[in-house]
Structures are given as structure tokens and as C-alpha cells.
Amino acid sequence: MPGSFRTDDAHGEDYAPVRAAILKEYVFQEAKNLVDDLPGWRLIRADEEAKVLVCERKGGLLAGDSQIEIRCEGPEGLPSCTVEVESTSTTGLRSRDRANVAEFVRPFRRRIC
């Protein structure tokens, strides 16, 4: 079933945006490194200027592939960054979008916080 899910403060910790008192350039690089480390994830596009990653997460037997956008936002030159994650599925019988967001957010929070 197609669907989407994005980080939001109204959700639990594993589904909330990640905030850190770190320069967004460093946070963006760590996000790229984590995508490389996650099994089944593939980096499709990295916009170095806008600090946006577009990734693909392979689905399983029932879940189709998902596209995940990771956006690092914060002021230039100040150690403050917020990372938003959105997963969108267009195929498959089941959506794993919520699980995809948590699959990235949990280890990412440990890496930078």
C-alpha cells in the first residue's frame, strides 16, 4: 500500500526530528556515512549546497521500495542543525515508511547526540 511518513515532534523519539548543536556540514557528512552503512539503503543523490540526501530503501517480499529524503537544516556558521527524514512508498502491499524513518533516526541520534 503506498504511503509516506516523516519525522514530527508529535511522534516518539525514534520518529522526531534530530536536533544537535553541531555545524550542519558535519551533520550532513555523518548522514551520508550512515546511509552507506545501512543495509538495503542506497544513496541516489546528494545536494551538497542544500544539504539534502535522496536515498532508496529496498523493500522485502510485501513492501515495495521506498524513497527517503534526509534534509539537514540550520543557520550558516552556527553550531545548530535539525535533521528531517521523510520516507515515501509507491509500490508494495505494505508500507514500511515509519520503520524506514526509525531505521535511520535511531543510529543517527546515537552518532551525533
PDB file of C-alpha atoms in Angstrom:
ATOM      1  CA  MET A   1       0.000   0.000   0.000  1.00  0.00           C
ATOM      2  CA  PRO A   2       1.576   3.330  -0.990  1.00  0.00           C
ATOM      3  CA  GLY A   3       2.174   5.856   1.751  1.00  0.00           C
ATOM      4  CA  SER A   4       4.573   8.229   3.423  1.00  0.00           C
ATOM      5  CA  PHE A   5       5.844   9.118   6.876  1.00  0.00           C
ATOM      6  CA  ARG A   6       8.010  11.983   8.108  1.00  0.00           C
ATOM      7  CA  THR A   7       9.651  12.992  11.340  1.00  0.00           C
ATOM      8  CA  ASP A   8       7.486  15.123  13.612  1.00  0.00           C
ATOM      9  CA  ASP A   9       7.776  16.282  17.221  1.00  0.00           C
ATOM     10  CA  ALA A  10       4.326  14.813  17.918  1.00  0.00           C
ATOM     11  CA  HIS A  11       5.738  11.300  17.374  1.00  0.00           C
ATOM     12  CA  GLY A  12       8.006   9.401  19.768  1.00  0.00           C
ATOM     13  CA  GLU A  13      11.759   9.914  19.997  1.00  0.00           C
ATOM     14  CA  ASP A  14      12.539   7.486  17.166  1.00  0.00           C
ATOM     15  CA  TYR A  15      10.250   9.441  14.846  1.00  0.00           C
ATOM     16  CA  ALA A  16      11.067  13.028  15.852  1.00  0.00           C
ATOM     17  CA  PRO A  17      13.497  15.340  14.026  1.00  0.00           C
ATOM     18  CA  VAL A  18      17.084  15.062  15.263  1.00  0.00           C
ATOM     19  CA  ARG A  19      18.497  18.289  16.687  1.00  0.00           C
ATOM     20  CA  ALA A  20      22.157  18.813  17.517  1.00  0.00           C
ATOM     21  CA  ALA A  21      24.437  21.689  18.463  1.00  0.00           C
ATOM     22  CA  ILE A  22      26.793  20.850  15.592  1.00  0.00           C
ATOM     23  CA  LEU A  23      27.543  22.561  12.275  1.00  0.00           C
ATOM     24  CA  LYS A  24      25.186  21.318   9.567  1.00  0.00           C
ATOM     25  CA  GLU A  25      28.118  20.472   7.259  1.00  0.00           C
ATOM     26  CA  TYR A  26      29.362  17.885   9.772  1.00  0.00           C
ATOM     27  CA  VAL A  27      25.851  16.532  10.385  1.00  0.00           C
ATOM     28  CA  PHE A  28      25.278  16.204   6.620  1.00  0.00           C
ATOM     29  CA  GLN A  29      28.523  14.233   6.215  1.00  0.00           C
ATOM     30  CA  GLU A  30      27.559  11.905   9.077  1.00  0.00           C
ATOM     31  CA  ALA A  31      24.146  11.353   7.463  1.00  0.00           C
ATOM     32  CA  LYS A  32      25.883  10.341   4.213  1.00  0.00           C
ATOM     33  CA  ASN A  33      28.166   7.978   6.132  1.00  0.00           C
ATOM     34  CA  LEU A  34      25.215   6.341   7.882  1.00  0.00           C
ATOM     35  CA  VAL A  35      23.339   5.806   4.604  1.00  0.00           C
ATOM     36  CA  ASP A  36      26.434   3.965   3.323  1.00  0.00           C
ATOM     37  CA  ASP A  37      26.421   1.778   6.457  1.00  0.00           C
ATOM     38  CA  LEU A  38      22.716   0.842   6.463  1.00  0.00           C
ATOM     39  CA  PRO A  39      21.958  -2.477   4.714  1.00  0.00           C
ATOM     40  CA  GLY A  40      19.472  -2.167   1.859  1.00  0.00           C
ATOM     41  CA  TRP A  41      19.951   1.618   1.585  1.00  0.00           C
ATOM     42  CA  ARG A  42      21.432   3.309  -1.483  1.00  0.00           C
ATOM     43  CA  LEU A  43      22.312   6.965  -1.966  1.00  0.00           C
ATOM     44  CA  ILE A  44      20.681   8.258  -5.145  1.00  0.00           C
ATOM     45  CA  ARG A  45      21.539  11.949  -4.932  1.00  0.00           C
ATOM     46  CA  ALA A  46      23.399  14.265  -2.560  1.00  0.00           C
ATOM     47  CA  ASP A  47      22.831  18.015  -2.841  1.00  0.00           C
ATOM     48  CA  GLU A  48      25.874  19.431  -1.050  1.00  0.00           C
ATOM     49  CA  GLU A  49      24.622  23.013  -1.269  1.00  0.00           C
ATOM     50  CA  ALA A  50      21.084  22.428   0.044  1.00  0.00           C
ATOM     51  CA  LYS A  51      22.282  19.636   2.406  1.00  0.00           C
ATOM     52  CA  VAL A  52      19.685  17.141   1.142  1.00  0.00           C
ATOM     53  CA  LEU A  53      20.155  13.411   0.574  1.00  0.00           C
ATOM     54  CA  VAL A  54      17.792  11.313  -1.525  1.00  0.00           C
ATOM     55  CA  CYS A  55      18.074   7.589  -0.856  1.00  0.00           C
ATOM     56  CA  GLU A  56      16.383   4.359  -1.826  1.00  0.00           C
ATOM     57  CA  ARG A  57      15.498   1.588   0.624  1.00  0.00           C
ATOM     58  CA  LYS A  58      14.871  -1.804  -0.927  1.00  0.00           C
ATOM     59  CA  GLY A  59      11.625  -3.401   0.178  1.00  0.00           C
ATOM     60  CA  GLY A  60      11.030  -7.004   1.055  1.00  0.00           C
ATOM     61  CA  LEU A  61       8.509  -9.578  -0.064  1.00  0.00           C
ATOM     62  CA  LEU A  62       5.425  -7.475   0.753  1.00  0.00           C
ATOM     63  CA  ALA A  63       6.863  -3.969   0.976  1.00  0.00           C
ATOM     64  CA  GLY A  64       7.966  -2.140  -2.140  1.00  0.00           C
ATOM     65  CA  ASP A  65      10.986   0.114  -2.489  1.00  0.00           C
ATOM     66  CA  SER A  66      10.909   3.448  -0.679  1.00  0.00           C
ATOM     67  CA  GLN A  67      12.459   6.806  -1.431  1.00  0.00           C
ATOM     68  CA  ILE A  68      13.829   8.603   1.612  1.00  0.00           C
ATOM     69  CA  GLU A  69      14.718  12.285   1.769  1.00  0.00           C
ATOM     70  CA  ILE A  70      17.054  13.453   4.536  1.00  0.00           C
ATOM     71  CA  ARG A  71      17.254  17.211   4.991  1.00  0.00           C
ATOM     72  CA  CYS A  72      19.838  18.943   7.226  1.00  0.00           C
ATOM     73  CA  GLU A  73      18.766  22.483   8.095  1.00  0.00           C
ATOM     74  CA  GLY A  74      20.416  25.152  10.186  1.00  0.00           C
ATOM     75  CA  PRO A  75      22.000  28.597  10.110  1.00  0.00           C
ATOM     76  CA  GLU A  76      25.282  29.114   8.283  1.00  0.00           C
ATOM     77  CA  GLY A  77      28.327  29.125  10.546  1.00  0.00           C
ATOM     78  CA  LEU A  78      26.423  28.379  13.767  1.00  0.00           C
ATOM     79  CA  PRO A  79      26.519  25.001  15.530  1.00  0.00           C
ATOM     80  CA  SER A  80      22.809  24.235  15.263  1.00  0.00           C
ATOM     81  CA  CYS A  81      21.192  21.679  12.971  1.00  0.00           C
ATOM     82  CA  THR A  82      17.841  19.935  12.604  1.00  0.00           C
ATOM     83  CA  VAL A  83      17.561  16.761  10.535  1.00  0.00           C
ATOM     84  CA  GLU A  84      14.184  15.905   8.987  1.00  0.00           C
ATOM     85  CA  VAL A  85      13.545  12.498   7.392  1.00  0.00           C
ATOM     86  CA  GLU A  86      10.676  11.576   5.064  1.00  0.00           C
ATOM     87  CA  SER A  87      10.028   8.149   3.557  1.00  0.00           C
ATOM     88  CA  THR A  88       7.639   7.645   0.637  1.00  0.00           C
ATOM     89  CA  SER A  89       6.498   4.327  -0.859  1.00  0.00           C
ATOM     90  CA  THR A  90       4.651   3.961  -4.137  1.00  0.00           C
ATOM     91  CA  THR A  91       4.562   0.176  -4.529  1.00  0.00           C
ATOM     92  CA  GLY A  92       4.084  -2.939  -2.423  1.00  0.00           C
ATOM     93  CA  LEU A  93       1.288  -4.365  -0.324  1.00  0.00           C
ATOM     94  CA  ARG A  94       2.587  -2.873   2.930  1.00  0.00           C
ATOM     95  CA  SER A  95       4.238   0.456   3.654  1.00  0.00           C
ATOM     96  CA  ARG A  96       7.449   0.434   5.698  1.00  0.00           C
ATOM     97  CA  ASP A  97       7.783   4.198   5.792  1.00  0.00           C
ATOM     98  CA  ARG A  98       7.513   4.529   9.564  1.00  0.00           C
ATOM     99  CA  ALA A  99      10.092   1.749  10.014  1.00  0.00           C
ATOM    100  CA  ASN A 100      12.412   3.388   7.451  1.00  0.00           C
ATOM    101  CA  VAL A 101      12.394   6.664   9.386  1.00  0.00           C
ATOM    102  CA  ALA A 102      13.192   4.878  12.661  1.00  0.00           C
ATOM    103  CA  GLU A 103      15.865   2.763  10.944  1.00  0.00           C
ATOM    104  CA  PHE A 104      17.740   5.963  10.120  1.00  0.00           C
ATOM    105  CA  VAL A 105      16.897   8.125  13.161  1.00  0.00           C
ATOM    106  CA  ARG A 106      17.875   5.646  15.924  1.00  0.00           C
ATOM    107  CA  PRO A 107      21.523   5.116  14.932  1.00  0.00           C
ATOM    108  CA  PHE A 108      21.881   8.680  13.660  1.00  0.00           C
ATOM    109  CA  ARG A 109      20.846  10.115  17.022  1.00  0.00           C
ATOM    110  CA  ARG A 110      23.499   7.919  18.694  1.00  0.00           C
ATOM    111  CA  ARG A 111      26.156   9.129  16.251  1.00  0.00           C
ATOM    112  CA  ILE A 112      25.681  12.855  16.653  1.00  0.00           C
ATOM    113  CA  CYS A 113      23.995  13.444  20.024  1.00  0.00           C
TER     114      CYS A 113
END
